[in-house]
Coordinates of C-alpha atoms in Angstrom, one line a residue:
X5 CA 3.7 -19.1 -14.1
X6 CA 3.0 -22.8 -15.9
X7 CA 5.5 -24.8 -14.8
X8 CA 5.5 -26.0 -18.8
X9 CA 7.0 -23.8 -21.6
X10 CA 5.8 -24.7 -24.8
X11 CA 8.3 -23.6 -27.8
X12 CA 5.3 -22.6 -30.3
X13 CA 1.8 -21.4 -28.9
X14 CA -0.7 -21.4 -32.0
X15 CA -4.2 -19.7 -31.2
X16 CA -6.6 -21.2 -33.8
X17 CA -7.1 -24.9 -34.6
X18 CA -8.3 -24.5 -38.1
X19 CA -6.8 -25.7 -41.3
X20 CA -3.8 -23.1 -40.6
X21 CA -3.5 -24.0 -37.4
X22 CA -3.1 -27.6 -38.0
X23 CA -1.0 -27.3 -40.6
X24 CA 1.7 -25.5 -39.0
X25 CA 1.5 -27.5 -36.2
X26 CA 2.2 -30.6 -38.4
X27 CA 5.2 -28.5 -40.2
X28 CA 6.4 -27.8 -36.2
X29 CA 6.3 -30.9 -35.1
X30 CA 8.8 -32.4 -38.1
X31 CA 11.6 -30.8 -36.4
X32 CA 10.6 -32.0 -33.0
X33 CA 9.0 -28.8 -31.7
X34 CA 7.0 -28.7 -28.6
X35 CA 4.2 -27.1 -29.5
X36 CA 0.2 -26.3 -28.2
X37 CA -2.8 -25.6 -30.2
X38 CA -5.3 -23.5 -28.7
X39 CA -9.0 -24.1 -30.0
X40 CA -11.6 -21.4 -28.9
X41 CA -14.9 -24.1 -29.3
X42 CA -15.2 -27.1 -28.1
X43 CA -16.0 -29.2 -30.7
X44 CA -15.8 -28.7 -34.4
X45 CA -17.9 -26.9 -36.6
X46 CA -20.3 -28.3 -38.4
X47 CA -20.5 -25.9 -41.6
X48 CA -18.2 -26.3 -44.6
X49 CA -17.6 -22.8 -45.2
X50 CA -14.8 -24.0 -47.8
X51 CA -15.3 -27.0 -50.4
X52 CA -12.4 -27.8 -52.6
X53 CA -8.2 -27.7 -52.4
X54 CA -6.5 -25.9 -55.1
X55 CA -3.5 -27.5 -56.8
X56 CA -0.3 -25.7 -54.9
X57 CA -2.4 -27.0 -51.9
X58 CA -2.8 -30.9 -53.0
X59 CA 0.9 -30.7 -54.1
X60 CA 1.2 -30.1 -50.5
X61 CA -0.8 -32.5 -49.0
X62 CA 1.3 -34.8 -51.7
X63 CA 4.7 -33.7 -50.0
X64 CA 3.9 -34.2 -46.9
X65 CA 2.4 -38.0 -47.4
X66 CA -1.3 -37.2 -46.9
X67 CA -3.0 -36.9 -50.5
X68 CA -4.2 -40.4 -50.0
X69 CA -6.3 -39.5 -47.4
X70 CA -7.8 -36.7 -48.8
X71 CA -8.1 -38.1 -52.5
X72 CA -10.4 -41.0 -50.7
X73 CA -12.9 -38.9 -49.1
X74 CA -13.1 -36.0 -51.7
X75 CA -13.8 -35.6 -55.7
X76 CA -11.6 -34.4 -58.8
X77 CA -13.0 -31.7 -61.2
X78 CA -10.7 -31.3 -63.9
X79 CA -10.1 -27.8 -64.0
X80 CA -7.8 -25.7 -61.4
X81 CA -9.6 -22.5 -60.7
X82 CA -12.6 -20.7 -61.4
X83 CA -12.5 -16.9 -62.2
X84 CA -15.8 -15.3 -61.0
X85 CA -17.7 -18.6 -62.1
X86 CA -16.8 -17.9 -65.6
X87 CA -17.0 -21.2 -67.5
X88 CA -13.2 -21.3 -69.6
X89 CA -11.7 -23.7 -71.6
X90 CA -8.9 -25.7 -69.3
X91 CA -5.5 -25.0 -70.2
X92 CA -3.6 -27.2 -71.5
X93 CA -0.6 -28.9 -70.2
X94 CA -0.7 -27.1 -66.5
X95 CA 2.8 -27.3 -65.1
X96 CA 1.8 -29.7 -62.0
X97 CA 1.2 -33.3 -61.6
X98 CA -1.9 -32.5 -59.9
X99 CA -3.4 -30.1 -62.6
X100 CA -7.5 -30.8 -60.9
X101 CA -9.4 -29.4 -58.1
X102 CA -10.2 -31.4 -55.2
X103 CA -13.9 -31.1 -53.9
X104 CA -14.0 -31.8 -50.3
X105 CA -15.7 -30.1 -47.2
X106 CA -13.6 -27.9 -44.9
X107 CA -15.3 -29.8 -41.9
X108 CA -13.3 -33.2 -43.6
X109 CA -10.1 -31.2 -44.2
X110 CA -10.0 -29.6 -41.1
X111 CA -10.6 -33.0 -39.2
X112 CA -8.1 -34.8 -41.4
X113 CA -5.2 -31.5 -40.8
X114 CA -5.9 -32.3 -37.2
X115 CA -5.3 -35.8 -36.8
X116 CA -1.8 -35.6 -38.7
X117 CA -1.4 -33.1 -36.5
X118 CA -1.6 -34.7 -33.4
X119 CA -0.3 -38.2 -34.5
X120 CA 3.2 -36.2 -35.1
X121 CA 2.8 -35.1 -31.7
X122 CA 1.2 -31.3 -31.3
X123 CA -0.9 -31.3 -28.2
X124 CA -4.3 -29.8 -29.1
X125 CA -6.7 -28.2 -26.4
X126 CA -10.1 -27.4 -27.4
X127 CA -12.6 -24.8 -25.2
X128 CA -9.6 -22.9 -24.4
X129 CA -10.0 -19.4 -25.3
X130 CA -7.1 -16.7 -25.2
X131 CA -7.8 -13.7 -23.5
X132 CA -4.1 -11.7 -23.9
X133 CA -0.6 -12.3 -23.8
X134 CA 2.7 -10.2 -23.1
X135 CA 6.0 -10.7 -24.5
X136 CA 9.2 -10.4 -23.4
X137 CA 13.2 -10.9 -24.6
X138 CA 13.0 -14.8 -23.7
X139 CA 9.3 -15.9 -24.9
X140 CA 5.7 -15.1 -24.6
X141 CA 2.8 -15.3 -21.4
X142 CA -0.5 -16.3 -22.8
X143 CA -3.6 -16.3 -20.7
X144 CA -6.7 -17.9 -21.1
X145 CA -10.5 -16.5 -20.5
X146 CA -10.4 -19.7 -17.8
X147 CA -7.6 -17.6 -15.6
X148 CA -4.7 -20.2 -17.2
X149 CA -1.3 -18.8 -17.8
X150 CA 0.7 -20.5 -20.6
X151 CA 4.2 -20.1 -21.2
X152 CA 6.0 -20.2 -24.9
X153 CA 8.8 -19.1 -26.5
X154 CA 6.9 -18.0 -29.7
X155 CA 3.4 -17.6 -30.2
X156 CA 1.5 -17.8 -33.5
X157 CA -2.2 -16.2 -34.9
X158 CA -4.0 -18.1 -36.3
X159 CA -7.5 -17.0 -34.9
X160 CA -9.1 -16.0 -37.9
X161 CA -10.1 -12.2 -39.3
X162 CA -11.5 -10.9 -35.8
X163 CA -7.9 -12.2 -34.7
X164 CA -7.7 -11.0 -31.3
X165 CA -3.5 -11.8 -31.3
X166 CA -3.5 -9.1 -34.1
X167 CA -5.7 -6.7 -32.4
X168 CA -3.6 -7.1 -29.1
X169 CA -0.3 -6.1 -31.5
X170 CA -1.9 -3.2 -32.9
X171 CA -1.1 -4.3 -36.0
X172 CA -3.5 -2.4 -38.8
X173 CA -5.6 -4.2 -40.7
X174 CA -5.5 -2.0 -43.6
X175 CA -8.5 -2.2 -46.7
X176 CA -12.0 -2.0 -47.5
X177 CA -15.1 -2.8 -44.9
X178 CA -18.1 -4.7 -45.6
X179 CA -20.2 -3.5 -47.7
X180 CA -22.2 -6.7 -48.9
X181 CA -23.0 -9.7 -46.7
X182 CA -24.5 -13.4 -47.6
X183 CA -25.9 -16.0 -45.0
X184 CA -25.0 -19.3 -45.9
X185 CA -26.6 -22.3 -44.4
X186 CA -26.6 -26.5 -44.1
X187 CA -30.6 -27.0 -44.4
X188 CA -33.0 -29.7 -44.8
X189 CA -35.8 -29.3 -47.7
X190 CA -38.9 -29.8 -48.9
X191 CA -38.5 -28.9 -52.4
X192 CA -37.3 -32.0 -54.8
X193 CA -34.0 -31.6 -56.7
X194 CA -35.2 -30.8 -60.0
X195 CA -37.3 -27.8 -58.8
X196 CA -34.1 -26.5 -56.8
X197 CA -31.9 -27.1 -59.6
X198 CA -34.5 -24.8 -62.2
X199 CA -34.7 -22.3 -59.9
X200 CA -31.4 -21.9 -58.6
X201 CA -30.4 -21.8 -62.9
X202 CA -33.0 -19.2 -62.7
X203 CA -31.7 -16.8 -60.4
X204 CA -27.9 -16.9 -61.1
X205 CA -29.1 -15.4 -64.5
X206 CA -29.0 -12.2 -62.8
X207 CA -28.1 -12.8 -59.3
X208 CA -24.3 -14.4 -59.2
X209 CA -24.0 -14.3 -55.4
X210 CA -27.1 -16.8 -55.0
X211 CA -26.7 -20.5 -55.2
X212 CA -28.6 -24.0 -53.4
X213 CA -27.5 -27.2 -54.0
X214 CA -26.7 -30.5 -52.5
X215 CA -24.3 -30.9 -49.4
X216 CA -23.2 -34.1 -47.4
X217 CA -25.5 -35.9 -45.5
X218 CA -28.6 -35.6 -47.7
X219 CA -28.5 -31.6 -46.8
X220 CA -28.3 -28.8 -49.3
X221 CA -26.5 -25.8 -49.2
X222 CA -27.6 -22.3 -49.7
X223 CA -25.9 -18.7 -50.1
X224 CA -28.0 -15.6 -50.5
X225 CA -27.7 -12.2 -49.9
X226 CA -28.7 -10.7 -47.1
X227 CA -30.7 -7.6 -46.6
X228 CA -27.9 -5.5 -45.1
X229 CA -24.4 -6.2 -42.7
X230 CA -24.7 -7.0 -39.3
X231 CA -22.9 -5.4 -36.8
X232 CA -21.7 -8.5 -35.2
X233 CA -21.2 -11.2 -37.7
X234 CA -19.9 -13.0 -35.1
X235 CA -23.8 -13.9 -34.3
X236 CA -25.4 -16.3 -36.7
X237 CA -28.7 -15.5 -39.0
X238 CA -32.1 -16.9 -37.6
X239 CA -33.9 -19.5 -39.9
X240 CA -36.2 -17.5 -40.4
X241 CA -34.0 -14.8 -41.2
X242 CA -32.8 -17.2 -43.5
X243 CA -36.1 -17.9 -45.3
X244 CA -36.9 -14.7 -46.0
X245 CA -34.1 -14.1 -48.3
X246 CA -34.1 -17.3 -50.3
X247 CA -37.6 -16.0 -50.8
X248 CA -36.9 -12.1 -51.5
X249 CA -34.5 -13.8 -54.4
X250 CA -36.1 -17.2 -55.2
X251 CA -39.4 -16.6 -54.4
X252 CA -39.4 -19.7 -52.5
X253 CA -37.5 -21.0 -49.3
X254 CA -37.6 -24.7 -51.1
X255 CA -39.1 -25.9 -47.7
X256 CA -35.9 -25.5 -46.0
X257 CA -36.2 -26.5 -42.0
X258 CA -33.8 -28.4 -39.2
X259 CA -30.7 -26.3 -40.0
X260 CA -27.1 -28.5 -39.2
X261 CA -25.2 -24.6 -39.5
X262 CA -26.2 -21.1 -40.3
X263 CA -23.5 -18.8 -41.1
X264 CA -22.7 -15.2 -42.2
X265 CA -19.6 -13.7 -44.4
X266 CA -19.1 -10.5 -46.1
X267 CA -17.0 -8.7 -48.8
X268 CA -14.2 -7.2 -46.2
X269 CA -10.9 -7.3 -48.3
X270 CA -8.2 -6.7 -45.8
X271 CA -4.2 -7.4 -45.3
X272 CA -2.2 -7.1 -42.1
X273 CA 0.5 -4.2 -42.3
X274 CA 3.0 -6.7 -41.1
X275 CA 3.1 -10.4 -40.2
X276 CA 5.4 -10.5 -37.1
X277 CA 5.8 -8.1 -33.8
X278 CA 8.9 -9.9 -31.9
X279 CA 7.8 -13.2 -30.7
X280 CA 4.4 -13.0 -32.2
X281 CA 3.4 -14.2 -35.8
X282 CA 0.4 -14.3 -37.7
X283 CA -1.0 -16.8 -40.4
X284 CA -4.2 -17.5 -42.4
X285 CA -7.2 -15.4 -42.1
X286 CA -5.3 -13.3 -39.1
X287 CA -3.2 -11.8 -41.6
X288 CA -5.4 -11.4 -44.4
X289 CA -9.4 -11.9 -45.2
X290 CA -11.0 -11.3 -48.7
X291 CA -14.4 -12.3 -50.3
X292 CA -14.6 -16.2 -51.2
X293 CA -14.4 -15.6 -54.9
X294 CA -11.9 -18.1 -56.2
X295 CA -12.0 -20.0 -53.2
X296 CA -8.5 -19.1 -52.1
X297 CA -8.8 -18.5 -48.5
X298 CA -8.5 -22.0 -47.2
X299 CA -5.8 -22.2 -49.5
X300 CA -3.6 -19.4 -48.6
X301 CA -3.6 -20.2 -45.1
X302 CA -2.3 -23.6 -45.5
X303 CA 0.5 -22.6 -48.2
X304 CA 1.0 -19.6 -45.1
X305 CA 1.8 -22.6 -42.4
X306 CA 3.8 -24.9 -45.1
X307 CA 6.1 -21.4 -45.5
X308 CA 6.7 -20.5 -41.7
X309 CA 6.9 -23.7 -40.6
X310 CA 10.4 -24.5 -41.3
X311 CA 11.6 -21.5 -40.5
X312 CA 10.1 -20.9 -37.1
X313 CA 11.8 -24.7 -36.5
X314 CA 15.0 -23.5 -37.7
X315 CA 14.8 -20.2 -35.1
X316 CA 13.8 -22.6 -32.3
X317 CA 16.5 -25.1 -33.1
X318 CA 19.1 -22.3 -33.5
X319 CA 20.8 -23.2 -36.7
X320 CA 18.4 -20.5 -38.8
X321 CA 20.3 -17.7 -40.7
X322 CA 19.9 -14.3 -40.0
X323 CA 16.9 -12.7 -41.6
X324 CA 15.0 -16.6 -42.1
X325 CA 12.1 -15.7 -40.5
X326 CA 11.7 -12.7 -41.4
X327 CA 11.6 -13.8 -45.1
X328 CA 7.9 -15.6 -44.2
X329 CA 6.5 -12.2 -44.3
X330 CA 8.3 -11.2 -47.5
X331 CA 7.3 -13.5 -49.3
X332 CA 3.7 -14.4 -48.0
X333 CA 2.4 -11.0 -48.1
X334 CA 3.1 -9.9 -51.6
X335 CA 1.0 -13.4 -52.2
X336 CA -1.8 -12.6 -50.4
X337 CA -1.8 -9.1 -51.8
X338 CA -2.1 -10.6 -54.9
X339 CA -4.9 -12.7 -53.5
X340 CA -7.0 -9.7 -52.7
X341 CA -6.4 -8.1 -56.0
X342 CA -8.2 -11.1 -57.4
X343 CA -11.0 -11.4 -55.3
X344 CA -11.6 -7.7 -55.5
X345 CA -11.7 -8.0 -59.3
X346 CA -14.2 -11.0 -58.9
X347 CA -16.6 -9.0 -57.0
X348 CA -16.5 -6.3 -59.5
X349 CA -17.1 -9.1 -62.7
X350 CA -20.0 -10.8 -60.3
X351 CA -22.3 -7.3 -60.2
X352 CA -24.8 -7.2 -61.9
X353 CA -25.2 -4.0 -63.3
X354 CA -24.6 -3.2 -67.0
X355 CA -21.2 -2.3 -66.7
X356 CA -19.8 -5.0 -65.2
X357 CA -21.4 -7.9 -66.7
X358 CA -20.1 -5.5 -70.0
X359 CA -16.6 -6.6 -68.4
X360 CA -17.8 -10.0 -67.4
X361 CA -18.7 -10.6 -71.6
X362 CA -14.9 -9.4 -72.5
X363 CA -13.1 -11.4 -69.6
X364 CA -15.6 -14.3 -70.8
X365 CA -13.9 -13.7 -74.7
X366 CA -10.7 -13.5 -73.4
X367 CA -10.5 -16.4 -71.0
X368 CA -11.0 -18.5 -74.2
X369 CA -7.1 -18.5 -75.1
X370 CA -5.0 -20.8 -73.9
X371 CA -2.4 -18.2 -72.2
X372 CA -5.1 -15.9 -70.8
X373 CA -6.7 -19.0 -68.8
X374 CA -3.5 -20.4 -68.4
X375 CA -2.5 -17.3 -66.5
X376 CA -6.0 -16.8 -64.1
X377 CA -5.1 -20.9 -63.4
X378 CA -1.8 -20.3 -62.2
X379 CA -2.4 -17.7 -60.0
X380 CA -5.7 -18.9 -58.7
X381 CA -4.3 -22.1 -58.0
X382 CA -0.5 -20.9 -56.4
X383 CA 1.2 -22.6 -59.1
X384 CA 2.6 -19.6 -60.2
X385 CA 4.0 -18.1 -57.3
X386 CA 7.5 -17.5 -57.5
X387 CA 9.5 -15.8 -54.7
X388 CA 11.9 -13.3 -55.1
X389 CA 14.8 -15.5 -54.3
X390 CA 17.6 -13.7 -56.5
X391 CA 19.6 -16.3 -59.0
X392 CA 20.3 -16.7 -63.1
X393 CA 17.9 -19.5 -63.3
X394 CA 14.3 -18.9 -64.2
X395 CA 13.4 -22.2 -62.0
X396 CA 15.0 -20.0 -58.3
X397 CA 11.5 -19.4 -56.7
X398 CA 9.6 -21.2 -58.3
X399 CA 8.3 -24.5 -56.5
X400 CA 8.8 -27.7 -59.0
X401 CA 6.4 -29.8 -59.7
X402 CA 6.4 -33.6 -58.9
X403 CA 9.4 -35.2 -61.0
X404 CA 9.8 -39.4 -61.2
X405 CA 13.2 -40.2 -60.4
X406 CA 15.4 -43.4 -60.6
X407 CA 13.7 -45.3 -57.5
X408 CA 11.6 -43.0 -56.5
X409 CA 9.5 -39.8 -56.9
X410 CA 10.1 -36.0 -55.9
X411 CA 7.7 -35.4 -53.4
X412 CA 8.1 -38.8 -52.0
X413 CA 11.9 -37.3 -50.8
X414 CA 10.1 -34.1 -49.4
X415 CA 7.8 -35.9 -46.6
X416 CA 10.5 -35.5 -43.5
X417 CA 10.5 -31.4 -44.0
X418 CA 14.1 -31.5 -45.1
X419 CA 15.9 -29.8 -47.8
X420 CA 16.7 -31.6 -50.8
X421 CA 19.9 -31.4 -53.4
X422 CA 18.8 -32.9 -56.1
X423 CA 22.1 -33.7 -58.1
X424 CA 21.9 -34.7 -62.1
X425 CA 26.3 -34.5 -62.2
X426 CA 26.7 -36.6 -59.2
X427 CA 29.5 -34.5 -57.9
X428 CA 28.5 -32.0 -55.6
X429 CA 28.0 -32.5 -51.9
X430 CA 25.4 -30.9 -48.9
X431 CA 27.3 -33.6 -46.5
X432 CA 28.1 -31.0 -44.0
X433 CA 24.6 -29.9 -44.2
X434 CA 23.4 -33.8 -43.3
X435 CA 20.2 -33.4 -40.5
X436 CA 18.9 -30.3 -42.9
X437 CA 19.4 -31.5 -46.4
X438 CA 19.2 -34.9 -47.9
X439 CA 21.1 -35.5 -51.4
X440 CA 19.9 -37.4 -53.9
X441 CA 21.3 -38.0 -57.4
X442 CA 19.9 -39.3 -60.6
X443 CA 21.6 -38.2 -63.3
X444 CA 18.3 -39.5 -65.6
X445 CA 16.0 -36.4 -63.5
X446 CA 14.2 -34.8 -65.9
X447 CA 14.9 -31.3 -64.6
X448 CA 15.9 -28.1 -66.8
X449 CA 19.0 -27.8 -64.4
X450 CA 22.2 -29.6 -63.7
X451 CA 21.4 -29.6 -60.0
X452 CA 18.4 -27.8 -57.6
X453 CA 18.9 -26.8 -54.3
X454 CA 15.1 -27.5 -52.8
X455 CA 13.9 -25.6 -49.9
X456 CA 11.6 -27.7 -47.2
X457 CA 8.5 -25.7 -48.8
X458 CA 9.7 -27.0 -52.2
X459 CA 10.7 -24.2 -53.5
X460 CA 14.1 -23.7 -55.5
X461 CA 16.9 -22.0 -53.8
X462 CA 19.2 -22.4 -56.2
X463 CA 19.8 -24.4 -59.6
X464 CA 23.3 -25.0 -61.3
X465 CA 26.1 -26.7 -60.9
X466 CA 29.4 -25.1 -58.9
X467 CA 29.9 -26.6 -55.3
X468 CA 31.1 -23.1 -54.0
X469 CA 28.2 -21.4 -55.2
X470 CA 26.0 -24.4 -54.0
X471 CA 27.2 -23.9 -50.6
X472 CA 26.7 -20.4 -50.5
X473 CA 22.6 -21.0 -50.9
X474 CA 22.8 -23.6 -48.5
X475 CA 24.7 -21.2 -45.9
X476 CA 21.8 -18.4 -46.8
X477 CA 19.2 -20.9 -46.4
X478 CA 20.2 -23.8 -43.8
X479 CA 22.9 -21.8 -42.0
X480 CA 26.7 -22.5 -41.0
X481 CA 27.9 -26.4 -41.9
X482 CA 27.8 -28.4 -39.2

């Protein structure tokens, strides 16, 4: 037995990893990160933050960070690379996507995580656990047993945490795989760019172009699915199918990463087995259309994380943590209903580039793009919360106030009462929920209840019925 007992155990150090380790760590939780590789990969398998996902990074202090090493595109979400108009006047202060690699988001989600405080061990790889009434044994393929009083998945779509639970991983197998690469080439840019134009014509799933670092990346098909993706392509493997679809390999040579990914659309039957949880691609994996999956894990983290801190710290309601699965997996269901539409509109057969013309037509109102944005983007998630108010569920978007900003009052991971009548009180919530009033808000309510996610609770303006959402949400006054 470790003679240290962790309260949080998270298996995965990716972007959800990190994230909910930064989330724990707020509210003073003890908590390990446990990293299969030793160092961090090289390959951006991601390239680009939605909005919901900036707002986050905005709420929680970090946007600078990101906004210095990455590049707006003003639009908020493609729809199987169908070029639409943008919509106007997008319902977020942050209505752009944000180009940058996963390798510099993950490194940047790491090191906020650790300057809060999360201990991060890296060539540790989990071998099994057991759980029990009072916590969880984890041991490691080194012989290491750890001790926690929860443990969380986030080990990607071979999740072994999941596997161990039995939990079933219900949906559709691969039936299309690409190889993506980081490459060096001979080719010059102009000839890349003609060719690549070329191709797309017909073939949607193929792409090249320029990467970090003077590189170029590439994504082709491949001729058929491995049975271990886990094992990456050859070059040469490689070469051969830029030229069975280009006709050329552009020269490419000294790989930095060489990758494989498929079309497996799957969701996890449920998100928690007693003192186990799963987030990010543990719980669900779909197709990169859309380029949600990055995304979705970190807006997974930025939900549990407050309520996992509110079960360790003892003051969470009944039923708290059990609302991260109710409300994250109906997102993520949504999620895969996208992608798998994508896939369909990306064939190239006759029928559904027929459909791809019609969605092309259609994306050219305002309210049809409007609509693909919001829910490509997780702007338009709204939570079954219960409530008169069309704002309950619904996350707000970055309001100015008096002396301040909105999102500048979210960065502790604290409730919020955000009060325009300057007469009702959360004071014997203090520690959970700050107050703050400004009667000149511009807000469509009297008065929002925020949750630490910033999402609305509650909106109106009766003190008894005020303290009856912060009861459900932050528990009993102190």
């Amino acid at each position: 037995m470790a003679s240290q007992v962790f309260d949080v155990i998270i298996s995965g150090g990716g972007p959800t990893g990190s994230m909910l380790a930064a989330e724990l760590r707020l509210h003073d939780v003890d908590v390990l990160v446990l990293e299969r590789d030793e160092r961090p990969s090289p390959l951006a398998r991601s390239l680009g933050l939605h909005a919901r996902s900036i707002e986050i990074l905005d709420q929680r202090g970090l946007l600078d960070r990101f906004l210095e090493l990455g590049t707006r595109y003003p639009q908020v979400g493609t729809f199987a690379g169908i070029a639409a108009p943008h919509p106007v006047d997008l319902d977020s202060a942050h209505a752009y996507i944000l180009g940058i690699p996963q390798t510099i988001t993950d490194r940047l989600l790491e090191e906020h995580a650790v300057e809060l405080g999360a201990q991060l061990r890296r060539g540790a790889e989990v071998a099994g656990f057991e759980q029990d009434d009072d916590g969880v044994s984890v041991d490691l393929v080194d012989g290491t047993r750890l001790r926690s009083r929860w443990l969380v998945g986030c080990d990607g779509g071979r999740s072994l945490v999941r596997r161990q639970l039995g939990i079933a991983f219900a949906g559709e197998a691969a039936t299309t795989e690409w190889l993506l690469g980081e490459v060096e080439v001979t080719a010059s840019a102009d000839d890349i760019a003609a060719i690549s134009a070329e191709v797309r014509k017909t073939h949607r799933g193929f792409g090249i172009g320029p990467a970090a670092g003077g590189l170029y990346r590439a994504v082709v098909p491949a001729a058929t699915v491995a049975e271990d993706r886990s094992v990456p392509p050859t070059m040469d493997e490689f070469r051969a199918r830029l030229r069975a679809y280009a006709g050329t390999d552009f020269g490419a040579h000294a790989p930095r990463a060489l990758s494989r990914f498929t079309d497996a659309t799957r969701l996890a039957e449920r998100y928690r087995s007693g003192r186990v949880l799963l987030a990010g691609d543990a719980a669900h994996v779909h197709p990169p259309l859309g380029g949600q999956g990055l995304n979705l894990g970190i807006q997974d983290a930025f939900n549990l994380g407050w309520k996992l801190a509110a079960e360790l710290d003892g003051w969470a309601p009944d039923g708290l943590l059990d609302t991260y699965e109710s409300e994250r997996r109906p997102v993520a269901d949504d999620v895969l209903t996208l992608t798998r539409a994508q896939s369909v509109l990306i064939a190239p057969e006759p029928g559904p580039q027929a459909v791809r013309r019609l969605f092309t037509e259609l994306m050219g109102f305002d309210d049809v793009s409007r609509y693909l944005a919001e829910r490509i983007s997780g702007t338009g998630i709204r939570y079954e919360l219960g409530g008169g108010s069309e704002l309950v569920g619904k996350r707000l978007r970055d309001l100015p106030l008096t002396d301040s900003r909105l999102y500048e009052r979210l960065r502790d991971g604290r409730g919020l009462l955000l009060d325009r009548t300057a007469s009702l009180s959360a004071e014997e919530w203090a520690g959970r929920v700050d107050a703050v009033v400004d009667p000149g808000a511009p807000l469509d309510a009297r008065a929002v209840l925020l949750r630490p996610d910033g999402y609305v609770a509650w909106a109106g303006d009766d003190q008894h019925d005020l303290e009856n959402h912060l009861t459900r949400w932050f528990g009993r006054p102190q």
